[in-house]
Amino acid sequence: EAGVAQSPRYKIIEKRQSVAFWCNPISGHATLYWYQQILGQGPKLLIQFQNNGVVDDSQLPKDRFSAERLKGVDSTLKIQPAKLEDSAVYLCASSFPGTRGSIQYFGAGTRLSVL
Amino acid sequence: AQSVTQLGSHVSVSEGALVLLRCNYSSSVPPYLFWYVQYPNQGLQLLLKYTSAATLVKGINGFEAEFKKSETSFHLTKPSAHMSDAAEYFCAVSDQRDSSYKLIFGSGTRLLVRP
């Protein structure tokens, strides 16, 4: 079974530039999550989708971050414009069926460096 | 708000020694609890989870954790450390009162195994 796919693996940009990350969840997983993991910290949820609808985006900095999950499968997370403090690993996870106690499966992440 | 505390950002043990990684949660309602492991440049992998069944939970790679409601703890143990156990370990909770079922992670504990 294929796992959660993310690309790119690494990205280096300058502040005020834009960047986008892509995630393809495990086939059949209705719930998709984007986490931000800053060096030395645990992952923090940015946004959660159930199919193509947003369940929780309370910690997403909406002035610069946006995410979409068209057709309820792949998802894209965008940062525009990036700040130095956005340097982190961005992890995508998926689960089925997204109920309490269900296991979240993580991708390898995209490491973003903002210079 | 639910929170998770992992005591000790770094734990160092000798190969063959007992591994003990501590996790405490803050909630009057017992949450669902998870331990994830993260190897360098990889995503998070589930070790084990507690969902209100048996209080002693066995996971992969010889790890186990015991849920203690009186102590609000869910410490991770392994009787004998192996070099391959060197990684970062994250405790996470899912609040039963949160309809999004999101995970809240601790800050992680890096396990170092000395030969």
PDB file of C-alpha atoms in Angstrom:
ATOM      1  CA  GLU A   1       0.000   0.000   0.000  1.00  0.00           C
ATOM      2  CA  ALA A   2       1.389   3.359  -1.004  1.00  0.00           C
ATOM      3  CA  GLY A   3       1.902   5.843   1.812  1.00  0.00           C
ATOM      4  CA  VAL A   4       1.271   9.573   1.984  1.00  0.00           C
ATOM      5  CA  ALA A   5       3.242  11.296  -0.760  1.00  0.00           C
ATOM      6  CA  GLN A   6       4.568  14.827  -0.418  1.00  0.00           C
ATOM      7  CA  SER A   7       6.570  17.055  -2.710  1.00  0.00           C
ATOM      8  CA  PRO A   8       8.945  18.714  -2.865  1.00  0.00           C
ATOM      9  CA  ARG A   9      11.102  17.274  -0.093  1.00  0.00           C
ATOM     10  CA  TYR A  10      13.101  20.448   0.308  1.00  0.00           C
ATOM     11  CA  LYS A  11      12.512  24.060  -0.633  1.00  0.00           C
ATOM     12  CA  ILE A  12      14.623  27.146  -0.103  1.00  0.00           C
ATOM     13  CA  ILE A  13      13.119  30.568  -0.769  1.00  0.00           C
ATOM     14  CA  GLU A  14      13.694  34.162   0.211  1.00  0.00           C
ATOM     15  CA  LYS A  15      11.314  36.023   2.463  1.00  0.00           C
ATOM     16  CA  ARG A  16       8.311  37.564   0.757  1.00  0.00           C
ATOM     17  CA  GLN A  17       8.384  34.895  -1.948  1.00  0.00           C
ATOM     18  CA  SER A  18       5.588  32.376  -2.455  1.00  0.00           C
ATOM     19  CA  VAL A  19       5.763  28.618  -2.104  1.00  0.00           C
ATOM     20  CA  ALA A  20       3.404  25.685  -2.501  1.00  0.00           C
ATOM     21  CA  PHE A  21       3.470  22.157  -1.163  1.00  0.00           C
ATOM     22  CA  TRP A  22       1.604  19.171  -2.520  1.00  0.00           C
ATOM     23  CA  CYS A  23       0.207  16.129  -0.734  1.00  0.00           C
ATOM     24  CA  ASN A  24      -1.378  12.931  -2.015  1.00  0.00           C
ATOM     25  CA  PRO A  25      -2.981  10.948   0.822  1.00  0.00           C
ATOM     26  CA  ILE A  26      -3.411   7.211   1.115  1.00  0.00           C
ATOM     27  CA  SER A  27      -6.111   6.020  -1.263  1.00  0.00           C
ATOM     28  CA  GLY A  28      -9.528   6.059   0.368  1.00  0.00           C
ATOM     29  CA  HIS A  29      -8.561   8.245   3.304  1.00  0.00           C
ATOM     30  CA  ALA A  30     -11.246  10.864   3.716  1.00  0.00           C
ATOM     31  CA  THR A  31      -9.428  13.017   6.246  1.00  0.00           C
ATOM     32  CA  LEU A  32      -6.305  14.996   5.424  1.00  0.00           C
ATOM     33  CA  TYR A  33      -4.196  17.103   7.784  1.00  0.00           C
ATOM     34  CA  TRP A  34      -1.438  19.670   7.319  1.00  0.00           C
ATOM     35  CA  TYR A  35       0.949  20.143  10.246  1.00  0.00           C
ATOM     36  CA  GLN A  36       3.781  22.603  10.794  1.00  0.00           C
ATOM     37  CA  GLN A  37       6.792  21.272  12.704  1.00  0.00           C
ATOM     38  CA  ILE A  38       9.254  23.925  13.791  1.00  0.00           C
ATOM     39  CA  LEU A  39      12.700  22.691  14.769  1.00  0.00           C
ATOM     40  CA  GLY A  40      12.688  21.378  18.335  1.00  0.00           C
ATOM     41  CA  GLN A  41       8.892  21.307  18.604  1.00  0.00           C
ATOM     42  CA  GLY A  42       6.115  18.846  18.025  1.00  0.00           C
ATOM     43  CA  PRO A  43       3.875  19.108  14.976  1.00  0.00           C
ATOM     44  CA  LYS A  44       1.111  21.695  15.153  1.00  0.00           C
ATOM     45  CA  LEU A  45      -2.084  21.278  13.163  1.00  0.00           C
ATOM     46  CA  LEU A  46      -2.635  23.961  10.550  1.00  0.00           C
ATOM     47  CA  ILE A  47      -5.709  22.672   8.775  1.00  0.00           C
ATOM     48  CA  GLN A  48      -7.857  19.553   8.595  1.00  0.00           C
ATOM     49  CA  PHE A  49     -10.045  18.486   5.684  1.00  0.00           C
ATOM     50  CA  GLN A  50     -12.833  15.935   5.639  1.00  0.00           C
ATOM     51  CA  ASN A  51     -13.199  15.051   1.965  1.00  0.00           C
ATOM     52  CA  ASN A  52     -12.992  18.513   0.359  1.00  0.00           C
ATOM     53  CA  GLY A  53     -14.474  20.462   3.278  1.00  0.00           C
ATOM     54  CA  VAL A  54     -12.520  22.231   6.025  1.00  0.00           C
ATOM     55  CA  VAL A  55     -13.062  20.797   9.522  1.00  0.00           C
ATOM     56  CA  ASP A  56     -10.563  22.871  11.487  1.00  0.00           C
ATOM     57  CA  ASP A  57      -8.377  25.756  10.355  1.00  0.00           C
ATOM     58  CA  SER A  58      -8.267  27.625  13.636  1.00  0.00           C
ATOM     59  CA  GLN A  59      -4.450  27.691  13.733  1.00  0.00           C
ATOM     60  CA  LEU A  60      -3.888  28.533  10.077  1.00  0.00           C
ATOM     61  CA  PRO A  61      -2.452  32.063   9.602  1.00  0.00           C
ATOM     62  CA  LYS A  62      -5.005  32.975   7.004  1.00  0.00           C
ATOM     63  CA  ASP A  63      -3.360  36.245   6.039  1.00  0.00           C
ATOM     64  CA  ARG A  64      -0.561  34.314   4.367  1.00  0.00           C
ATOM     65  CA  PHE A  65      -1.417  30.611   4.364  1.00  0.00           C
ATOM     66  CA  SER A  66      -4.047  28.936   2.226  1.00  0.00           C
ATOM     67  CA  ALA A  67      -4.924  25.342   1.503  1.00  0.00           C
ATOM     68  CA  GLU A  68      -7.288  23.508  -0.751  1.00  0.00           C
ATOM     69  CA  ARG A  69      -8.313  19.959  -1.393  1.00  0.00           C
ATOM     70  CA  LEU A  70     -10.050  19.842  -4.708  1.00  0.00           C
ATOM     71  CA  LYS A  71     -12.088  16.699  -5.420  1.00  0.00           C
ATOM     72  CA  GLY A  72     -11.355  15.422  -1.941  1.00  0.00           C
ATOM     73  CA  VAL A  73      -8.054  13.765  -2.823  1.00  0.00           C
ATOM     74  CA  ASP A  74      -4.836  15.749  -3.361  1.00  0.00           C
ATOM     75  CA  SER A  75      -4.166  18.871  -1.370  1.00  0.00           C
ATOM     76  CA  THR A  76      -2.004  21.950  -1.781  1.00  0.00           C
ATOM     77  CA  LEU A  77      -0.736  24.238   0.977  1.00  0.00           C
ATOM     78  CA  LYS A  78       0.466  27.679  -0.066  1.00  0.00           C
ATOM     79  CA  ILE A  79       2.362  30.411   1.741  1.00  0.00           C
ATOM     80  CA  GLN A  80       2.284  33.909   0.267  1.00  0.00           C
ATOM     81  CA  PRO A  81       4.329  35.861   1.215  1.00  0.00           C
ATOM     82  CA  ALA A  82       6.704  33.771   3.300  1.00  0.00           C
ATOM     83  CA  LYS A  83       8.328  35.036   6.491  1.00  0.00           C
ATOM     84  CA  LEU A  84      11.498  33.893   8.210  1.00  0.00           C
ATOM     85  CA  GLU A  85       9.450  32.248  10.971  1.00  0.00           C
ATOM     86  CA  ASP A  86       7.770  29.982   8.412  1.00  0.00           C
ATOM     87  CA  SER A  87      10.966  27.914   8.232  1.00  0.00           C
ATOM     88  CA  ALA A  88       9.788  24.478   9.316  1.00  0.00           C
ATOM     89  CA  VAL A  89       8.890  21.006   8.120  1.00  0.00           C
ATOM     90  CA  TYR A  90       5.383  20.796   6.709  1.00  0.00           C
ATOM     91  CA  LEU A  91       3.855  17.406   7.275  1.00  0.00           C
ATOM     92  CA  CYS A  92       0.807  15.987   5.590  1.00  0.00           C
ATOM     93  CA  ALA A  93      -1.155  13.169   7.170  1.00  0.00           C
ATOM     94  CA  SER A  94      -4.272  11.231   6.311  1.00  0.00           C
ATOM     95  CA  SER A  95      -6.651   8.944   8.141  1.00  0.00           C
ATOM     96  CA  PHE A  96      -9.690   6.762   7.609  1.00  0.00           C
ATOM     97  CA  PRO A  97     -12.384   7.428   8.587  1.00  0.00           C
ATOM     98  CA  GLY A  98     -11.226  10.405  10.701  1.00  0.00           C
ATOM     99  CA  THR A  99     -12.944   9.416  13.905  1.00  0.00           C
ATOM    100  CA  ARG A 100     -11.539   9.626  17.402  1.00  0.00           C
ATOM    101  CA  GLY A 101      -8.708   7.200  17.872  1.00  0.00           C
ATOM    102  CA  SER A 102      -8.176   6.640  14.162  1.00  0.00           C
ATOM    103  CA  ILE A 103      -4.553   6.432  13.135  1.00  0.00           C
ATOM    104  CA  GLN A 104      -3.004   9.291  11.220  1.00  0.00           C
ATOM    105  CA  TYR A 105      -0.420   8.267   8.617  1.00  0.00           C
ATOM    106  CA  PHE A 106       2.269  10.822   7.892  1.00  0.00           C
ATOM    107  CA  GLY A 107       4.243  11.690   4.817  1.00  0.00           C
ATOM    108  CA  ALA A 108       7.980  12.403   4.949  1.00  0.00           C
ATOM    109  CA  GLY A 109       7.335  16.141   4.930  1.00  0.00           C
ATOM    110  CA  THR A 110       8.624  19.175   3.072  1.00  0.00           C
ATOM    111  CA  ARG A 111      11.459  21.052   4.723  1.00  0.00           C
ATOM    112  CA  LEU A 112      11.125  24.776   4.039  1.00  0.00           C
ATOM    113  CA  SER A 113      13.943  27.215   4.622  1.00  0.00           C
ATOM    114  CA  VAL A 114      13.120  30.911   4.334  1.00  0.00           C
ATOM    115  CA  LEU A 115      16.187  33.130   3.982  1.00  0.00           C
TER     116      LEU A 115
ATOM    117  CA  ALA B   1      -7.201  23.521  26.381  1.00  0.00           C
ATOM    118  CA  GLN B   2      -5.683  20.106  26.156  1.00  0.00           C
ATOM    119  CA  SER B   3      -1.897  19.967  26.454  1.00  0.00           C
ATOM    120  CA  VAL B   4       0.838  17.373  26.540  1.00  0.00           C
ATOM    121  CA  THR B   5       4.092  17.537  28.479  1.00  0.00           C
ATOM    122  CA  GLN B   6       7.081  15.398  27.666  1.00  0.00           C
ATOM    123  CA  LEU B   7       9.641  15.583  30.409  1.00  0.00           C
ATOM    124  CA  GLY B   8      13.168  15.617  29.057  1.00  0.00           C
ATOM    125  CA  SER B   9      14.011  16.833  25.576  1.00  0.00           C
ATOM    126  CA  HIS B  10      16.882  14.337  25.430  1.00  0.00           C
ATOM    127  CA  VAL B  11      17.223  10.902  27.013  1.00  0.00           C
ATOM    128  CA  SER B  12      20.433   8.892  26.747  1.00  0.00           C
ATOM    129  CA  VAL B  13      20.648   5.188  27.548  1.00  0.00           C
ATOM    130  CA  SER B  14      23.127   2.410  26.971  1.00  0.00           C
ATOM    131  CA  GLU B  15      22.323  -0.351  24.541  1.00  0.00           C
ATOM    132  CA  GLY B  16      20.435  -3.052  26.440  1.00  0.00           C
ATOM    133  CA  ALA B  17      19.224  -0.690  29.161  1.00  0.00           C
ATOM    134  CA  LEU B  18      15.649   0.195  30.021  1.00  0.00           C
ATOM    135  CA  VAL B  19      14.044   2.980  28.010  1.00  0.00           C
ATOM    136  CA  LEU B  20      11.576   5.257  29.807  1.00  0.00           C
ATOM    137  CA  LEU B  21      10.092   8.275  28.042  1.00  0.00           C
ATOM    138  CA  ARG B  22       7.621  10.343  30.025  1.00  0.00           C
ATOM    139  CA  CYS B  23       4.347  11.865  28.895  1.00  0.00           C
ATOM    140  CA  ASN B  24       1.720  13.676  30.939  1.00  0.00           C
ATOM    141  CA  TYR B  25      -1.529  15.098  29.662  1.00  0.00           C
ATOM    142  CA  SER B  26      -3.843  17.725  31.067  1.00  0.00           C
ATOM    143  CA  SER B  27      -7.493  16.827  30.938  1.00  0.00           C
ATOM    144  CA  SER B  28     -10.213  15.891  33.376  1.00  0.00           C
ATOM    145  CA  VAL B  29     -11.614  13.605  30.695  1.00  0.00           C
ATOM    146  CA  PRO B  30      -9.179  10.845  29.693  1.00  0.00           C
ATOM    147  CA  PRO B  31      -8.207  11.470  26.078  1.00  0.00           C
ATOM    148  CA  TYR B  32      -7.055   9.101  23.423  1.00  0.00           C
ATOM    149  CA  LEU B  33      -3.269   8.879  23.610  1.00  0.00           C
ATOM    150  CA  PHE B  34      -0.645   8.082  21.033  1.00  0.00           C
ATOM    151  CA  TRP B  35       3.090   7.604  20.777  1.00  0.00           C
ATOM    152  CA  TYR B  36       4.760   8.328  17.455  1.00  0.00           C
ATOM    153  CA  VAL B  37       8.410   7.874  16.438  1.00  0.00           C
ATOM    154  CA  GLN B  38      10.259  10.038  13.928  1.00  0.00           C
ATOM    155  CA  TYR B  39      13.505   8.926  12.338  1.00  0.00           C
ATOM    156  CA  PRO B  40      15.726  11.554  10.678  1.00  0.00           C
ATOM    157  CA  ASN B  41      14.238  13.026   7.514  1.00  0.00           C
ATOM    158  CA  GLN B  42      11.159  10.853   7.797  1.00  0.00           C
ATOM    159  CA  GLY B  43       7.556  11.341   8.764  1.00  0.00           C
ATOM    160  CA  LEU B  44       5.995  10.169  12.007  1.00  0.00           C
ATOM    161  CA  GLN B  45       5.189   6.501  12.498  1.00  0.00           C
ATOM    162  CA  LEU B  46       2.684   5.228  15.037  1.00  0.00           C
ATOM    163  CA  LEU B  47       4.173   3.128  17.840  1.00  0.00           C
ATOM    164  CA  LEU B  48       1.007   2.525  19.845  1.00  0.00           C
ATOM    165  CA  LYS B  49      -2.256   4.086  20.952  1.00  0.00           C
ATOM    166  CA  TYR B  50      -4.617   4.035  23.921  1.00  0.00           C
ATOM    167  CA  THR B  51      -8.354   4.323  23.278  1.00  0.00           C
ATOM    168  CA  SER B  52      -9.859   3.395  26.673  1.00  0.00           C
ATOM    169  CA  ALA B  53      -9.501  -0.365  26.389  1.00  0.00           C
ATOM    170  CA  ALA B  54      -6.627  -2.072  28.242  1.00  0.00           C
ATOM    171  CA  THR B  55      -4.473   0.341  30.249  1.00  0.00           C
ATOM    172  CA  LEU B  56      -1.263  -1.440  29.222  1.00  0.00           C
ATOM    173  CA  VAL B  57      -0.773  -1.029  25.512  1.00  0.00           C
ATOM    174  CA  LYS B  58       1.772  -2.954  23.481  1.00  0.00           C
ATOM    175  CA  GLY B  59       3.172  -1.452  20.326  1.00  0.00           C
ATOM    176  CA  ILE B  60       5.669  -2.181  17.626  1.00  0.00           C
ATOM    177  CA  ASN B  61       9.407  -2.783  18.102  1.00  0.00           C
ATOM    178  CA  GLY B  62       8.965  -4.005  21.691  1.00  0.00           C
ATOM    179  CA  PHE B  63       7.593  -0.729  23.064  1.00  0.00           C
ATOM    180  CA  GLU B  64       4.697  -0.501  25.486  1.00  0.00           C
ATOM    181  CA  ALA B  65       2.943   2.220  27.444  1.00  0.00           C
ATOM    182  CA  GLU B  66       0.730   2.264  30.502  1.00  0.00           C
ATOM    183  CA  PHE B  67      -2.195   4.640  30.930  1.00  0.00           C
ATOM    184  CA  LYS B  68      -2.467   5.860  34.538  1.00  0.00           C
ATOM    185  CA  LYS B  69      -5.500   8.054  35.073  1.00  0.00           C
ATOM    186  CA  SER B  70      -4.543   8.985  38.644  1.00  0.00           C
ATOM    187  CA  GLU B  71      -1.224  10.342  37.419  1.00  0.00           C
ATOM    188  CA  THR B  72      -2.526  11.644  34.041  1.00  0.00           C
ATOM    189  CA  SER B  73       0.427   9.853  32.496  1.00  0.00           C
ATOM    190  CA  PHE B  74       1.159   7.644  29.507  1.00  0.00           C
ATOM    191  CA  HIS B  75       4.862   6.816  29.761  1.00  0.00           C
ATOM    192  CA  LEU B  76       6.582   4.801  27.034  1.00  0.00           C
ATOM    193  CA  THR B  77       8.925   1.951  27.965  1.00  0.00           C
ATOM    194  CA  LYS B  78      11.083  -0.693  26.372  1.00  0.00           C
ATOM    195  CA  PRO B  79      12.953  -3.268  28.475  1.00  0.00           C
ATOM    196  CA  SER B  80      16.123  -3.296  26.383  1.00  0.00           C
ATOM    197  CA  ALA B  81      17.264  -0.493  24.100  1.00  0.00           C
ATOM    198  CA  HIS B  82      18.669  -1.199  20.671  1.00  0.00           C
ATOM    199  CA  MET B  83      20.811   1.101  18.580  1.00  0.00           C
ATOM    200  CA  SER B  84      18.010   1.272  16.008  1.00  0.00           C
ATOM    201  CA  ASP B  85      15.719   2.859  18.623  1.00  0.00           C
ATOM    202  CA  ALA B  86      17.616   6.143  18.374  1.00  0.00           C
ATOM    203  CA  ALA B  87      15.032   8.622  17.118  1.00  0.00           C
ATOM    204  CA  GLU B  88      12.648  11.333  18.294  1.00  0.00           C
ATOM    205  CA  TYR B  89       9.525  10.257  20.102  1.00  0.00           C
ATOM    206  CA  PHE B  90       6.318  12.248  20.319  1.00  0.00           C
ATOM    207  CA  CYS B  91       3.379  11.795  22.639  1.00  0.00           C
ATOM    208  CA  ALA B  92       0.045  13.063  21.332  1.00  0.00           C
ATOM    209  CA  VAL B  93      -3.507  13.350  22.601  1.00  0.00           C
ATOM    210  CA  SER B  94      -6.895  13.530  20.962  1.00  0.00           C
ATOM    211  CA  ASP B  95      -9.450  15.272  23.128  1.00  0.00           C
ATOM    212  CA  GLN B  96     -12.733  13.368  23.330  1.00  0.00           C
ATOM    213  CA  ARG B  97     -14.563  16.700  23.504  1.00  0.00           C
ATOM    214  CA  ASP B  98     -13.008  18.020  20.284  1.00  0.00           C
ATOM    215  CA  SER B  99     -15.210  17.266  17.304  1.00  0.00           C
ATOM    216  CA  SER B 100     -12.292  17.582  14.872  1.00  0.00           C
ATOM    217  CA  TYR B 101     -10.403  14.703  16.557  1.00  0.00           C
ATOM    218  CA  LYS B 102      -7.148  16.531  15.934  1.00  0.00           C
ATOM    219  CA  LEU B 103      -3.908  15.470  17.589  1.00  0.00           C
ATOM    220  CA  ILE B 104      -2.042  17.718  19.984  1.00  0.00           C
ATOM    221  CA  PHE B 105       1.614  16.801  20.185  1.00  0.00           C
ATOM    222  CA  GLY B 106       4.178  17.191  22.913  1.00  0.00           C
ATOM    223  CA  SER B 107       7.505  18.809  22.139  1.00  0.00           C
ATOM    224  CA  GLY B 108       9.238  15.477  21.691  1.00  0.00           C
ATOM    225  CA  THR B 109      12.046  13.511  23.348  1.00  0.00           C
ATOM    226  CA  ARG B 110      15.162  12.588  21.446  1.00  0.00           C
ATOM    227  CA  LEU B 111      16.422   9.151  22.446  1.00  0.00           C
ATOM    228  CA  LEU B 112      20.145   8.547  22.177  1.00  0.00           C
ATOM    229  CA  VAL B 113      21.441   4.982  22.495  1.00  0.00           C
ATOM    230  CA  ARG B 114      25.072   4.523  23.477  1.00  0.00           C
ATOM    231  CA  PRO B 115      26.923   1.409  22.363  1.00  0.00           C
TER     232      PRO B 115
END
